[in-house]
PDB file of C-alpha atoms in Angstrom:
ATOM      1  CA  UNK A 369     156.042 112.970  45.298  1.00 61.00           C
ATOM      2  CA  UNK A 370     156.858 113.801  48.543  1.00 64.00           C
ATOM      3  CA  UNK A 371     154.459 114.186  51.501  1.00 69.00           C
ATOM      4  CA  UNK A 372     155.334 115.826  54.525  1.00 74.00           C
ATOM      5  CA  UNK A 373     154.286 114.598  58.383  1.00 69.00           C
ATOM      6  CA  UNK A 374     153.045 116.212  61.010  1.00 68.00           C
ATOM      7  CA  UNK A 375     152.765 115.722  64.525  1.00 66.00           C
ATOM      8  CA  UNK A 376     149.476 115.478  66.179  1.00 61.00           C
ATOM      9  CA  UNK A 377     148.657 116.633  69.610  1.00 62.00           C
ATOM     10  CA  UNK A 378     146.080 114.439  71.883  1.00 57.00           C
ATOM     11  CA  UNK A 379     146.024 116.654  74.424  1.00 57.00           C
ATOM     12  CA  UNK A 380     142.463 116.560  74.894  1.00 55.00           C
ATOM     13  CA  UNK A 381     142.310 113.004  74.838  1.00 48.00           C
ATOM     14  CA  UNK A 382     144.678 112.363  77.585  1.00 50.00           C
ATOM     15  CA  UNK A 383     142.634 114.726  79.430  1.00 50.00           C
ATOM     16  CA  UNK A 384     139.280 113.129  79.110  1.00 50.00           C
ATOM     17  CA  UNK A 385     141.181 109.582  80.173  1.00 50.00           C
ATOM     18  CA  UNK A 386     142.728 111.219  82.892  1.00 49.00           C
ATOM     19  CA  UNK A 387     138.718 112.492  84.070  1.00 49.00           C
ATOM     20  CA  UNK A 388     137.005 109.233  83.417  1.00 50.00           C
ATOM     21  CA  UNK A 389     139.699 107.423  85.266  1.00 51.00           C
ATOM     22  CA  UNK A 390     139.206 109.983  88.322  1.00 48.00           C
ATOM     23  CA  UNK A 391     135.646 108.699  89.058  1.00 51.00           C
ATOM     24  CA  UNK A 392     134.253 110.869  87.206  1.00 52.00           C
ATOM     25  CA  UNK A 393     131.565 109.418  84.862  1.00 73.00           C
ATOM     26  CA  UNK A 394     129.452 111.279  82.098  1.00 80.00           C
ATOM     27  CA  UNK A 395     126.423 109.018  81.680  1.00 84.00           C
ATOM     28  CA  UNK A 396     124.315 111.547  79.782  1.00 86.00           C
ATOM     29  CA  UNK A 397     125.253 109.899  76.099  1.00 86.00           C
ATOM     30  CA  UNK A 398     123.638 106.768  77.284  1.00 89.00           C
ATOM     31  CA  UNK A 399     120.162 108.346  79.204  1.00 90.00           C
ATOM     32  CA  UNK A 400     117.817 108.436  75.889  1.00 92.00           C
ATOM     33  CA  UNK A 401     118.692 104.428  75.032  1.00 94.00           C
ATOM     34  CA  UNK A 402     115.311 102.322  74.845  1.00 96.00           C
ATOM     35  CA  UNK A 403     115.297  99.301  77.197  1.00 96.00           C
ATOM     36  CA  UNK A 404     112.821  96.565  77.553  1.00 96.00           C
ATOM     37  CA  UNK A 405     111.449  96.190  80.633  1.00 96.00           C
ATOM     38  CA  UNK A 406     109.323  92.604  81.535  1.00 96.00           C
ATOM     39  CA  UNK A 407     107.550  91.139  84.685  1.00 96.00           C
ATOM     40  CA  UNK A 408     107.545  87.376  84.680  1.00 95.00           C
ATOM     41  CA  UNK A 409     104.357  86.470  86.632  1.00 92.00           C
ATOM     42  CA  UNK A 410     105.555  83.028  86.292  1.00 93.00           C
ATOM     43  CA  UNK A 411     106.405  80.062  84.157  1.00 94.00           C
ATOM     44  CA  UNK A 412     105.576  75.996  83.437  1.00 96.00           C
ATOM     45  CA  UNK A 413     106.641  73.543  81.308  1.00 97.00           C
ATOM     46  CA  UNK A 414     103.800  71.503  79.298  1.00 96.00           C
ATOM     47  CA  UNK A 415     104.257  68.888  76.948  1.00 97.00           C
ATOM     48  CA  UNK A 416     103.313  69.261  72.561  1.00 98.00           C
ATOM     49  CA  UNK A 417     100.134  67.478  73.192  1.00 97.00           C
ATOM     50  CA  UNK A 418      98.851  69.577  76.199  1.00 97.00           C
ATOM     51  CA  UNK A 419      99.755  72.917  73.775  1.00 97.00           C
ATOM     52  CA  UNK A 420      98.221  71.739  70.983  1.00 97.00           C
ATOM     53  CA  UNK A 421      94.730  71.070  73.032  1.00 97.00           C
ATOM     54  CA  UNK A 422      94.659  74.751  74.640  1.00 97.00           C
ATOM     55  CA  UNK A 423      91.820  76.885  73.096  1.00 97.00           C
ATOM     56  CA  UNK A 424      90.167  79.968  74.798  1.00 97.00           C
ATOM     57  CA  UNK A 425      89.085  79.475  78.414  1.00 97.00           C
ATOM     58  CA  UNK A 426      91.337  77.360  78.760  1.00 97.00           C
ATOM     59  CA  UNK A 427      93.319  77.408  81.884  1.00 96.00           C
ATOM     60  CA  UNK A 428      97.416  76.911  82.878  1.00 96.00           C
ATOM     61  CA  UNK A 429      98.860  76.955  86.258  1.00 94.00           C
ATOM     62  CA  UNK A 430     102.039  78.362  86.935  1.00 94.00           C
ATOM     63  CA  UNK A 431     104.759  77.076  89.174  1.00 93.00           C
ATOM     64  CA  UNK A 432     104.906  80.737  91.004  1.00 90.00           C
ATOM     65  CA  UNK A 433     102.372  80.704  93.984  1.00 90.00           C
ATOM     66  CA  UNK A 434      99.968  83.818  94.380  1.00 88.00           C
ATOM     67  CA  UNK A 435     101.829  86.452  96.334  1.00 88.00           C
ATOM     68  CA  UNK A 436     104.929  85.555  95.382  1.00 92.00           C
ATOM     69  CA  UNK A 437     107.068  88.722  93.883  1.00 95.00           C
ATOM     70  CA  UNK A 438     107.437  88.682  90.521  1.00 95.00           C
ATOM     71  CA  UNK A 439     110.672  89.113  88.585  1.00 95.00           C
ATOM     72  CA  UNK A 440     111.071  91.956  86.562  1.00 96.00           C
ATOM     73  CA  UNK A 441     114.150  91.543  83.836  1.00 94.00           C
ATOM     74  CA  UNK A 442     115.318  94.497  81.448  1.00 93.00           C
ATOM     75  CA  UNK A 443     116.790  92.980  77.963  1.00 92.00           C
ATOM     76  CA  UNK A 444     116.311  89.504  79.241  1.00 91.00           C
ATOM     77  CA  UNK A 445     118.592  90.486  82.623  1.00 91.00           C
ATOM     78  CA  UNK A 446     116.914  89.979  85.994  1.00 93.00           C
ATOM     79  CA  UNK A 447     117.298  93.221  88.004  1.00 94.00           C
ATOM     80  CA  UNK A 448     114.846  92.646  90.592  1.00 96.00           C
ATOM     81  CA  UNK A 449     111.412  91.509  92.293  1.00 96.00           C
ATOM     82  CA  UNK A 450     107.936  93.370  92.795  1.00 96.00           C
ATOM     83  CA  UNK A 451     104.710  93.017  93.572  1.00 94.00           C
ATOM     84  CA  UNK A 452     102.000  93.489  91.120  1.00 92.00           C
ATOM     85  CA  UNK A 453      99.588  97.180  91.651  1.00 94.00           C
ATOM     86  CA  UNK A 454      97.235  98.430  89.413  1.00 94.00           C
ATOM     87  CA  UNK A 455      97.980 102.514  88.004  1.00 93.00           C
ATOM     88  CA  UNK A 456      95.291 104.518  86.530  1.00 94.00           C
ATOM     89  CA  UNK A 457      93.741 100.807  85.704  1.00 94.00           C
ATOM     90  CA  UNK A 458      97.187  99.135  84.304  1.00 94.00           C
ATOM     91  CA  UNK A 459      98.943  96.827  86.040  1.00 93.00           C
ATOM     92  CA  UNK A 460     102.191  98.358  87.044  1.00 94.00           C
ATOM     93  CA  UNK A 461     104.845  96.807  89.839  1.00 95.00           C
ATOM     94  CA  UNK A 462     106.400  97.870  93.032  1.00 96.00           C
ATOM     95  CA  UNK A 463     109.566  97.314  93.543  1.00 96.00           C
ATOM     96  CA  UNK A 464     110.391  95.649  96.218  1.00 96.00           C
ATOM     97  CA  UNK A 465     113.625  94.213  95.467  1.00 96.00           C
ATOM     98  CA  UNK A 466     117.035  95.337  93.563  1.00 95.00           C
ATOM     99  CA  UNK A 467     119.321  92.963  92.740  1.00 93.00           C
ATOM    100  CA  UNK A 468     122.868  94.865  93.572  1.00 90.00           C
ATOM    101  CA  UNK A 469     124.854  96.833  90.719  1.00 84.00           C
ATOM    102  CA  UNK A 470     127.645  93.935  91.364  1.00 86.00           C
ATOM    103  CA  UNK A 471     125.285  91.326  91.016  1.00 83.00           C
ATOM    104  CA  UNK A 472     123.985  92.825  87.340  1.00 78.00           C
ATOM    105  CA  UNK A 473     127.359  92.949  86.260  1.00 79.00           C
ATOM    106  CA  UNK A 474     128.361  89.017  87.051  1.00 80.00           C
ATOM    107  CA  UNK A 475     124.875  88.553  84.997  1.00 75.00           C
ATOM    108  CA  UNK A 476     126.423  89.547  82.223  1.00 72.00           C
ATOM    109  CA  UNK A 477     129.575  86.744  82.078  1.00 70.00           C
TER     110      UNK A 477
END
């Protein structure tokens, strides 16, 4: 049996690499992805003992003083600071810090 070849053209793929490498970037395949967005109001470390005693009322202080901006991570990545506001009565946050696009990107090594 014998089974003839053809060429294939990839015309169309050499011009899409030839766009993307221009600066040209098509983010729009990316814009409907679901992120998780979180605001650390702050953190502690307590020991099995102290845990194991909490019930309701009970209270735990934080290491983050009142005031201080809160860190807002998406997927576990810190992006930035805000300060806490309350939205139609939620608690929302202002921005009030970015951390830069380089920055984000050395996050992820």
């Amino acid at each position: 049996m014998t089974e003839e070849a053809k060429n294939v053209e990839m015309q169309e793929l050499q011009e899409q690499t030839q766009s993307a490498s221009s600066g040209h970037r098509d983010i729009n395949f990316i814009l409907d992805i679901p992120l998780e967005l979180t605001v650390v109001i702050g953190r502690t470390k307590i020991l099995v003992q102290e845990l194991l005693q909490l019930g309701q009322g009970s209270v735990v202080a934080l290491e983050k003083l009142a005031g201080e901006p809160m860190e807002v991570y998406v997927n576990d990545k810190l992006i930035g600071r805000g300060e806490v506001v309350v939205v139609n009565e939620k608690f929302g946050i202002r921005l009030t810090d970015i951390i830069s696009p380089a920055d984000r990107v050395r996050q992820l090594k």
